[in-house]
Short mmCIF file of C-alpha atoms and ligand atoms in Angstrom, two decimals:
data_model
loop_
_atom_site.label_atom_id
_atom_site.label_comp_id
_atom_site.label_asym_id
_atom_site.label_seq_id
_atom_site.Cartn_x
_atom_site.Cartn_y
_atom_site.Cartn_z
CA UNK Y 1 229.93 -30.24 -34.15
CA UNK Y 2 229.30 -31.82 -37.55
CA UNK Y 3 225.81 -33.08 -38.25
CA UNK Y 4 227.18 -36.57 -38.69
CA UNK Y 5 228.81 -36.53 -35.25
CA UNK Y 6 225.66 -35.00 -33.80
CA UNK Y 7 223.48 -37.73 -35.17
CA UNK Y 8 225.80 -40.46 -33.93
CA UNK Y 9 225.69 -38.88 -30.49
CA UNK Y 10 221.89 -38.71 -30.66
CA UNK Y 11 221.80 -42.33 -31.70
CA UNK Y 12 223.90 -43.30 -28.71
CA UNK Y 13 221.63 -41.32 -26.39
CA UNK Y 14 218.57 -42.96 -27.94
CA UNK Y 15 220.09 -46.42 -27.61
CA UNK Y 16 221.02 -45.81 -23.98
CA UNK Y 17 217.54 -44.49 -23.25
CA UNK Y 18 215.92 -47.54 -24.84
CA UNK Y 19 218.17 -49.87 -22.88
CA UNK Y 20 217.35 -48.13 -19.64
CA UNK Y 21 213.66 -48.04 -20.44
CA UNK Y 22 213.65 -51.74 -21.14
CA UNK Y 23 215.18 -52.32 -17.69
CA UNK Y 24 212.95 -49.89 -15.89
CA UNK Y 25 209.23 -49.54 -16.07
CA UNK Y 26 209.02 -45.77 -16.32
CA UNK Y 27 210.32 -43.54 -19.06
CA UNK Y 28 213.67 -41.93 -18.52
CA UNK Y 29 213.59 -38.38 -19.72
CA UNK Y 30 216.75 -36.45 -18.81
CA UNK Y 31 215.16 -33.02 -18.67
CA UNK Y 32 212.17 -34.24 -16.66
CA UNK Y 33 214.39 -36.08 -14.22
CA UNK Y 34 216.67 -33.04 -13.96
CA UNK Y 35 213.66 -30.84 -13.16
CA UNK Y 36 212.45 -33.32 -10.55
CA UNK Y 37 215.90 -33.39 -8.94
CA UNK Y 38 216.04 -29.61 -8.75
CA UNK Y 39 212.56 -29.67 -7.15
CA UNK Y 40 214.09 -31.88 -4.47
CA UNK Y 41 212.50 -35.23 -5.34
CA UNK Y 42 214.66 -37.81 -3.57
CA UNK Y 43 213.61 -40.80 -5.64
CA UNK Y 44 214.70 -39.08 -8.83
CA UNK Y 45 217.97 -38.06 -7.19
CA UNK Y 46 218.62 -41.67 -6.16
CA UNK Y 47 217.77 -42.87 -9.64
CA UNK Y 48 220.12 -40.34 -11.23
CA UNK Y 49 222.98 -41.37 -8.94
CA UNK Y 50 222.38 -45.01 -9.89
CA UNK Y 51 222.69 -44.02 -13.54
CA UNK Y 52 225.99 -42.20 -13.05
CA UNK Y 53 227.33 -45.07 -10.93
CA UNK Y 54 226.64 -47.51 -13.75
CA UNK Y 55 229.81 -49.23 -14.93
CA UNK Y 56 228.25 -49.79 -18.32
CA UNK Y 57 229.78 -47.42 -20.88
CA UNK Y 58 226.53 -47.45 -22.84
CA UNK Y 59 224.87 -45.60 -19.93
CA UNK Y 60 227.33 -42.71 -20.27
CA UNK Y 61 225.57 -40.75 -23.03
CA UNK Y 62 222.39 -40.52 -20.99
CA UNK Y 63 224.36 -39.77 -17.81
CA UNK Y 64 226.07 -36.84 -19.46
CA UNK Y 65 222.80 -35.61 -20.91
CA UNK Y 66 221.30 -35.70 -17.44
CA UNK Y 67 224.27 -33.95 -15.79
CA UNK Y 68 224.12 -31.19 -18.38
CA UNK Y 69 220.36 -30.81 -17.93
CA UNK Y 70 220.85 -30.53 -14.16
CA UNK Y 71 223.62 -27.99 -14.61
CA UNK Y 72 221.41 -25.89 -16.89
CA UNK Y 73 218.70 -25.82 -14.22
CA UNK Y 74 220.76 -25.07 -11.12
CA UNK Y 75 222.28 -21.68 -10.53
CA UNK Y 76 225.26 -20.93 -8.31
CA UNK Y 77 223.79 -21.80 -4.92
CA UNK Y 78 226.31 -21.49 -2.12
CA UNK Y 79 227.30 -24.99 -0.99
CA UNK Y 80 229.98 -26.58 1.16
CA UNK Y 81 231.61 -29.96 0.54
CA UNK Y 82 233.23 -31.63 3.54
CA UNK Y 83 235.38 -34.76 3.29
CA UNK Y 84 235.75 -37.03 6.33
CA UNK Y 85 238.53 -39.61 6.23
CA UNK Y 86 240.17 -42.01 8.70
CA UNK Y 87 240.68 -45.72 9.25
CA UNK Y 88 237.68 -48.06 9.69
CA UNK Y 89 236.45 -47.84 13.28
CA UNK Y 90 237.75 -44.32 13.95
CA UNK Y 91 234.11 -43.27 14.13
CA UNK Y 92 233.56 -41.45 10.82
CA UNK Y 93 229.94 -42.48 10.41
CA UNK Y 94 229.09 -41.70 14.03
CA UNK Y 95 230.83 -38.34 13.66
CA UNK Y 96 228.90 -37.56 10.48
CA UNK Y 97 225.58 -38.48 12.10
CA UNK Y 98 226.14 -35.84 14.78
CA UNK Y 99 227.69 -33.24 12.48
CA UNK Y 100 224.89 -33.69 9.96
CA UNK Y 101 222.13 -33.37 12.58
CA UNK Y 102 223.82 -30.26 14.02
CA UNK Y 103 224.00 -28.73 10.55
CA UNK Y 104 220.30 -29.44 10.04
CA UNK Y 105 219.57 -27.64 13.34
CA UNK Y 106 221.33 -24.63 11.80
CA UNK Y 107 218.92 -24.80 8.86
CA UNK Y 108 221.10 -26.73 6.42
CA UNK Y 109 220.08 -29.59 4.19
CA UNK Y 110 222.68 -32.35 4.31
CA UNK Y 111 223.68 -35.08 1.87
CA UNK Y 112 226.09 -37.86 2.82
CA UNK Y 113 227.96 -39.88 0.20
CA UNK Y 114 230.54 -42.60 0.68
CA UNK Y 115 233.62 -43.71 -1.23
CA UNK Y 116 234.73 -47.16 -0.19
CA UNK Y 117 237.60 -48.77 -2.10
CA UNK Y 118 237.10 -52.02 -0.18
CA UNK Y 119 233.55 -52.52 -1.42
CA UNK Y 120 234.84 -54.52 -4.39
CA UNK Y 121 236.26 -57.24 -2.14
CA UNK Y 122 233.64 -57.32 0.54
CA UNK Y 123 230.66 -56.55 -1.64
CA UNK Y 124 229.62 -54.41 1.29
CA UNK Y 125 229.93 -50.75 1.95
CA UNK Y 126 231.10 -48.46 4.70
CA UNK Y 127 227.61 -47.15 5.12
CA UNK Y 128 226.16 -50.59 4.43
CA UNK Y 129 223.93 -52.24 6.97
CA UNK Y 130 225.46 -50.54 9.98
CA UNK Y 131 225.13 -46.99 8.78
CA UNK Y 132 225.38 -45.52 12.30
CA UNK Y 133 223.41 -42.70 10.79
CA UNK Y 134 220.03 -43.92 11.94
CA UNK Y 135 218.55 -40.53 12.62
CA UNK Y 136 220.18 -38.74 9.71
CA UNK Y 137 219.23 -41.46 7.23
CA UNK Y 138 215.52 -40.95 7.86
CA UNK Y 139 215.57 -37.18 8.36
CA UNK Y 140 213.56 -35.20 5.82
CA UNK Y 141 216.39 -32.63 5.49
CA UNK Y 142 219.03 -35.30 4.79
CA UNK Y 143 219.93 -37.67 1.99
CA UNK Y 144 222.24 -40.57 2.91
CA UNK Y 145 223.63 -42.61 0.05
CA UNK Y 146 225.57 -45.82 0.73
CA UNK Y 147 228.74 -46.48 -1.19
CA UNK Y 148 228.32 -48.06 -4.61
CA UNK Y 149 229.69 -51.58 -4.92
CA UNK Y 150 231.50 -50.55 -8.09
CA UNK Y 151 234.50 -52.39 -9.39
CA UNK Y 152 237.10 -49.73 -10.01
CA UNK Y 153 238.12 -47.05 -7.55
CA UNK Y 154 238.34 -44.61 -10.43
CA UNK Y 155 234.74 -45.43 -11.24
CA UNK Y 156 233.58 -44.90 -7.67
CA UNK Y 157 235.40 -41.59 -7.39
CA UNK Y 158 234.14 -40.37 -10.75
CA UNK Y 159 230.57 -41.24 -9.85
CA UNK Y 160 230.86 -39.68 -6.40
CA UNK Y 161 232.13 -36.41 -7.85
CA UNK Y 162 229.07 -36.16 -10.04
CA UNK Y 163 226.79 -37.34 -7.22
CA UNK Y 164 228.00 -34.33 -5.20
CA UNK Y 165 226.79 -32.03 -7.99
CA UNK Y 166 223.44 -33.81 -8.20
CA UNK Y 167 222.91 -33.54 -4.43
CA UNK Y 168 223.67 -29.83 -4.54
CA UNK Y 169 221.24 -29.35 -7.40
CA UNK Y 170 218.65 -31.13 -5.25
CA UNK Y 171 219.04 -28.44 -2.61
CA UNK Y 172 221.48 -30.09 -0.20
CA UNK Y 173 223.75 -27.16 0.62
CA UNK Y 174 226.10 -29.29 2.76
CA UNK Y 175 227.56 -32.43 1.21
CA UNK Y 176 229.64 -34.73 3.42
CA UNK Y 177 231.79 -37.41 1.77
CA UNK Y 178 232.94 -40.31 3.95
CA UNK Y 179 235.96 -42.31 2.88
CA UNK Y 180 238.21 -44.95 4.41
CA UNK Y 181 241.69 -43.56 5.00
CA UNK Y 182 243.56 -46.39 3.37
CA UNK Y 183 244.55 -46.88 -0.24
CA UNK Y 184 244.31 -44.06 -2.71
CA UNK Y 185 240.66 -43.15 -2.26
CA UNK Y 186 241.36 -40.21 0.01
CA UNK Y 187 243.39 -38.56 -2.73
CA UNK Y 188 240.38 -38.45 -4.98
CA UNK Y 189 238.08 -37.36 -2.17
CA UNK Y 190 240.53 -34.55 -1.44
CA UNK Y 191 239.93 -33.47 -5.02
CA UNK Y 192 236.17 -33.25 -4.66
CA UNK Y 193 235.71 -31.43 -1.35
CA UNK Y 194 236.34 -27.94 -0.01
CA UNK Y 195 237.33 -28.91 3.52
CA UNK Y 196 239.15 -32.20 4.06
CA UNK Y 197 238.96 -33.51 7.64
CA UNK Y 198 241.11 -36.31 9.02
CA UNK Y 199 239.86 -38.27 12.05
CA UNK Y 200 242.49 -39.89 14.27
CA UNK Y 201 242.42 -42.09 17.35
CA UNK Y 202 244.18 -40.75 20.44
CA UNK Y 203 247.25 -42.59 21.69
CA UNK Y 204 248.01 -44.55 18.52
CA UNK Y 205 251.03 -43.81 16.33
CA UNK Y 206 250.76 -43.04 12.64
CA UNK Y 207 251.66 -46.59 11.65
CA UNK Y 208 249.00 -48.12 13.87
CA UNK Y 209 246.46 -45.81 12.33
CA UNK Y 210 247.42 -46.80 8.82
CA UNK Y 211 248.00 -43.12 8.17
CA UNK Y 212 250.45 -42.18 5.51
CA UNK Y 213 252.27 -38.93 6.01
CA UNK Y 214 250.82 -37.61 2.78
CA UNK Y 215 247.29 -37.80 4.14
CA UNK Y 216 248.16 -35.70 7.15
CA UNK Y 217 249.62 -33.13 4.77
CA UNK Y 218 246.40 -33.08 2.75
CA UNK Y 219 244.17 -32.37 5.74
CA UNK Y 220 242.67 -28.93 6.31
CA UNK Y 221 241.65 -29.98 9.79
CA UNK Y 222 242.57 -32.87 12.09
CA UNK Y 223 240.19 -34.23 14.73
CA UNK Y 224 241.46 -36.60 17.41
CA UNK Y 225 238.24 -38.52 17.86
CA UNK Y 226 236.66 -40.53 20.71
CA UNK Y 227 237.90 -38.01 23.24
CA UNK Y 228 235.65 -39.27 26.01
CA UNK Y 229 235.84 -41.29 29.25
CA UNK Y 230 239.35 -42.21 30.28
CA UNK Y 231 240.63 -41.44 26.78
CA UNK Y 232 240.36 -37.68 27.12
CA UNK Y 233 243.90 -37.07 28.40
CA UNK Y 234 245.48 -39.33 25.79
CA UNK Y 235 243.55 -37.57 23.03
CA UNK Y 236 244.67 -34.16 24.27
CA UNK Y 237 248.30 -35.38 24.26
CA UNK Y 238 247.98 -36.84 20.77
CA UNK Y 239 246.48 -33.58 19.52
CA UNK Y 240 249.39 -31.64 21.01
CA UNK Y 241 251.96 -33.90 19.40
CA UNK Y 242 250.30 -33.49 15.98
CA UNK Y 243 250.20 -29.74 16.50
CA UNK Y 244 253.93 -29.79 17.18
CA UNK Y 245 254.77 -31.89 14.14
CA UNK Y 246 252.53 -29.80 11.86
CA UNK Y 247 254.78 -26.84 12.59
CA UNK Y 248 257.35 -28.57 10.42
CA UNK Y 249 254.99 -28.65 7.45
CA UNK Y 250 254.79 -25.79 4.99
CA UNK Y 251 251.83 -23.42 5.38
CA UNK Y 252 248.85 -24.84 3.40
CA UNK Y 253 247.89 -23.11 0.12
CA UNK Y 254 244.70 -21.79 1.68
CA UNK Y 255 246.74 -19.74 4.13
CA UNK Y 256 244.95 -21.12 7.20
CA UNK Y 257 246.75 -23.04 9.93
CA UNK Y 258 245.74 -26.72 10.16
CA UNK Y 259 243.94 -26.96 13.50
CA UNK Y 260 244.15 -30.14 15.56
CA UNK Y 261 241.00 -30.49 17.65
CA UNK Y 262 239.60 -33.17 19.94
CA UNK Y 263 236.00 -34.38 19.80
CA UNK Y 264 233.66 -37.11 20.93
CA UNK Y 265 230.61 -38.15 19.00
CA UNK Y 266 229.24 -39.95 22.04
CA UNK Y 267 229.29 -36.97 24.43
CA UNK Y 268 229.26 -34.35 21.69
CA UNK Y 269 232.28 -32.60 23.22
CA UNK Y 270 234.20 -30.57 20.66
CA UNK Y 271 231.56 -31.00 17.95
CA UNK Y 272 230.37 -27.43 18.02
CA UNK Y 273 233.95 -26.18 17.73
CA UNK Y 274 234.68 -28.48 14.77
CA UNK Y 275 231.54 -27.38 12.94
CA UNK Y 276 232.31 -23.71 13.58
CA UNK Y 277 235.90 -24.15 12.46
CA UNK Y 278 234.82 -25.80 9.21
CA UNK Y 279 232.45 -22.88 8.62
CA UNK Y 280 235.15 -20.33 9.38
CA UNK Y 281 237.64 -22.01 7.00
CA UNK Y 282 235.01 -21.81 4.26
CA UNK Y 283 234.22 -18.20 5.10
CA UNK Y 284 237.87 -17.10 5.07
CA UNK Y 285 238.56 -18.97 1.85
CA UNK Y 286 235.56 -17.40 0.18
CA UNK Y 287 236.87 -13.99 1.20
CA UNK Y 288 240.43 -14.65 0.02
CA UNK Y 289 239.38 -16.22 -3.28
CA UNK Y 290 240.98 -19.57 -2.39
CA UNK Y 291 237.58 -21.28 -2.20
CA UNK Y 292 236.70 -20.48 -5.80
CA UNK Y 293 240.25 -21.11 -7.03
CA UNK Y 294 240.30 -24.58 -5.46
CA UNK Y 295 236.91 -25.47 -6.93
CA UNK Y 296 237.90 -24.27 -10.40
CA UNK Y 297 241.05 -26.38 -10.30
CA UNK Y 298 239.03 -29.36 -9.16
CA UNK Y 299 236.64 -28.83 -12.08
CA UNK Y 300 239.42 -28.92 -14.65
CA UNK Y 301 241.03 -31.96 -12.97
CA UNK Y 302 237.65 -33.69 -13.22
CA UNK Y 303 237.49 -32.99 -16.91
CA UNK Y 304 240.91 -34.62 -17.24
CA UNK Y 305 239.86 -37.78 -15.35
CA UNK Y 306 236.62 -38.04 -17.29
CA UNK Y 307 238.46 -37.64 -20.59
CA UNK Y 308 240.83 -40.47 -19.64
CA UNK Y 309 237.89 -42.76 -18.89
CA UNK Y 310 235.99 -41.80 -22.01
CA UNK Y 311 239.01 -42.35 -24.27
CA UNK Y 312 239.58 -45.78 -22.79
CA UNK Y 313 235.91 -46.71 -23.11
CA UNK Y 314 235.91 -45.50 -26.69
CA UNK Y 315 238.90 -47.62 -27.60
CA UNK Y 316 237.44 -50.68 -25.88
CA UNK Y 317 234.25 -50.28 -27.92
CA UNK Y 318 236.19 -51.26 -31.04
CA UNK Y 319 236.05 -55.10 -31.27
CA UNK Y 320 239.50 -55.54 -32.82
CA UNK Y 321 241.01 -53.26 -30.25
CA UNK Y 322 239.31 -55.24 -27.50
CA UNK Y 323 240.64 -58.48 -28.97
CA UNK Y 324 244.16 -57.03 -29.08
CA UNK Y 325 243.78 -56.07 -25.45
CA UNK Y 326 243.02 -59.68 -24.49
CA UNK Y 327 246.07 -60.98 -26.38
CA UNK Y 328 248.41 -58.34 -25.00
CA UNK Y 329 247.18 -58.70 -21.45
CA UNK Y 330 247.90 -62.44 -21.62
CA UNK Y 331 251.44 -61.62 -22.74
CA UNK Y 332 251.82 -59.26 -19.81
CA UNK Y 333 250.46 -61.86 -17.40
CA UNK Y 334 252.88 -64.51 -18.68
CA UNK Y 335 255.80 -62.10 -18.46
CA UNK Y 336 256.45 -61.93 -22.23
CA UNK Y 337 255.89 -58.20 -22.39
CA UNK Y 338 256.19 -55.39 -19.94
CA UNK Y 339 252.94 -53.73 -18.98
CA UNK Y 340 254.18 -50.42 -20.31
CA UNK Y 341 255.23 -51.70 -23.73
CA UNK Y 342 251.99 -53.67 -24.09
CA UNK Y 343 249.92 -50.60 -23.22
CA UNK Y 344 251.98 -48.54 -25.66
CA UNK Y 345 251.55 -50.90 -28.56
CA UNK Y 346 247.87 -51.34 -27.78
CA UNK Y 347 247.24 -47.60 -27.86
CA UNK Y 348 249.24 -46.98 -31.04
CA UNK Y 349 248.30 -50.07 -33.00
CA UNK Y 350 244.59 -49.38 -33.45
CA UNK Y 351 244.20 -45.67 -33.26
CA UNK Y 352 240.55 -44.72 -32.97
CA UNK Y 353 240.04 -41.47 -34.78
N1 GDP P 1 234.01 -43.90 22.74
C1 GDP P 1 233.61 -43.49 21.52
N2 GDP P 1 233.24 -44.41 20.62
C2 GDP P 1 232.84 -43.98 19.39
C3 GDP P 1 232.82 -42.61 19.05
N3 GDP P 1 232.40 -42.50 17.77
C4 GDP P 1 232.17 -43.74 17.33
N4 GDP P 1 232.43 -44.64 18.30
C5 GDP P 1 232.32 -46.10 18.18
O1 GDP P 1 233.32 -46.55 17.29
C6 GDP P 1 232.84 -47.66 16.51
C7 GDP P 1 233.04 -47.39 15.02
O2 GDP P 1 232.23 -46.29 14.63
P1 GDP P 1 231.89 -45.99 13.10
O3 GDP P 1 231.20 -44.67 13.10
O4 GDP P 1 231.19 -47.11 12.46
O5 GDP P 1 233.36 -45.85 12.49
P2 GDP P 1 233.81 -45.74 10.93
O6 GDP P 1 234.19 -47.12 10.50
O7 GDP P 1 235.00 -44.84 10.97
O8 GDP P 1 232.67 -45.16 10.16
C8 GDP P 1 231.40 -47.84 16.91
O9 GDP P 1 231.32 -48.87 17.87
C9 GDP P 1 231.01 -46.52 17.52
O10 GDP P 1 229.98 -46.61 18.48
C10 GDP P 1 233.21 -41.65 20.06
O11 GDP P 1 233.24 -40.45 19.86
N5 GDP P 1 233.61 -42.17 21.26
MG1 MG P 2 231.62 -45.74 8.47
#
């Protein structure tokens, strides 16, 4: 890196630090915060996640400094990332409360993060006021983080990916990511977890459940949830019909059959089996090399998404480029230009070197 580039990067880090310091009472020192996170200080972890969730591009230099400092301090601890998806009301949060507490009984430390694409509209979050994780949220071996009310899904997903790393550095060896199974959010959650679990309701067809075929194909494990009371038989039937239709799908890359299980988070039935199955998938994948291969691919995909964001931010920083954007986006809105041609001319008109 040239000394000129280095000093402009340092300037940006300094400026971001000053801005943050002026907003917060205490000093923000990336290496100190990183050390505190690795020691397991929850407040520092929460503060760091807030920084990486910031939508303000001027917070990015400090965020990357912090992430690098954390990476330098944490060494290859064995961790497991579990994604839980399904429509609102399927019982994801209730399921996670039980799964998380069971994991803690096994000696794990558990972090729960949420990705909620609807938070922009509602201003709320899936974990929000009704977390349904009452016990987990206050447990000393758990860290429960509500979904950020960020504007762009890309932003939420990017921040969550990095939050996973921060939680692991803080000693949470199990990280559970909750996401609503509508929209595109589950695609990005798929890309940040090791085991992707789909929760379904018994007796309802795919359409009713808002489940796109593609999501079923992405799942490593399907749980027909709320298998209790007079719903048990229906749930068993639904599970069987999914098992039958999964036969038509190609064998997943990991080489493990997609199990369809039934469970209830009220009675606890099936929970032990689900937890054990998740552990056995991870174990088999570690043995076969698939676990590491999947994580490495996810790492390089993340670099790609980050680069896209950074390039766009960089171009927007240039005032004339920003002004062009406004003009062109008006033309797109009024139908004068196609979105593609406007984007093309915007990118090539003011090339930022
Ligand atoms: N009968 C039954 N109800 C459940 C179960 N799990 C959750 N619920 C209920 O389903 C509703 C939605 O649960 P919640 O965890 O908030 O769902 P989420 O929106 O998917 O996170 C709540 O009223 C829960 O009490 C279950 O296993 N059985
Ligand atoms: Mg929920």
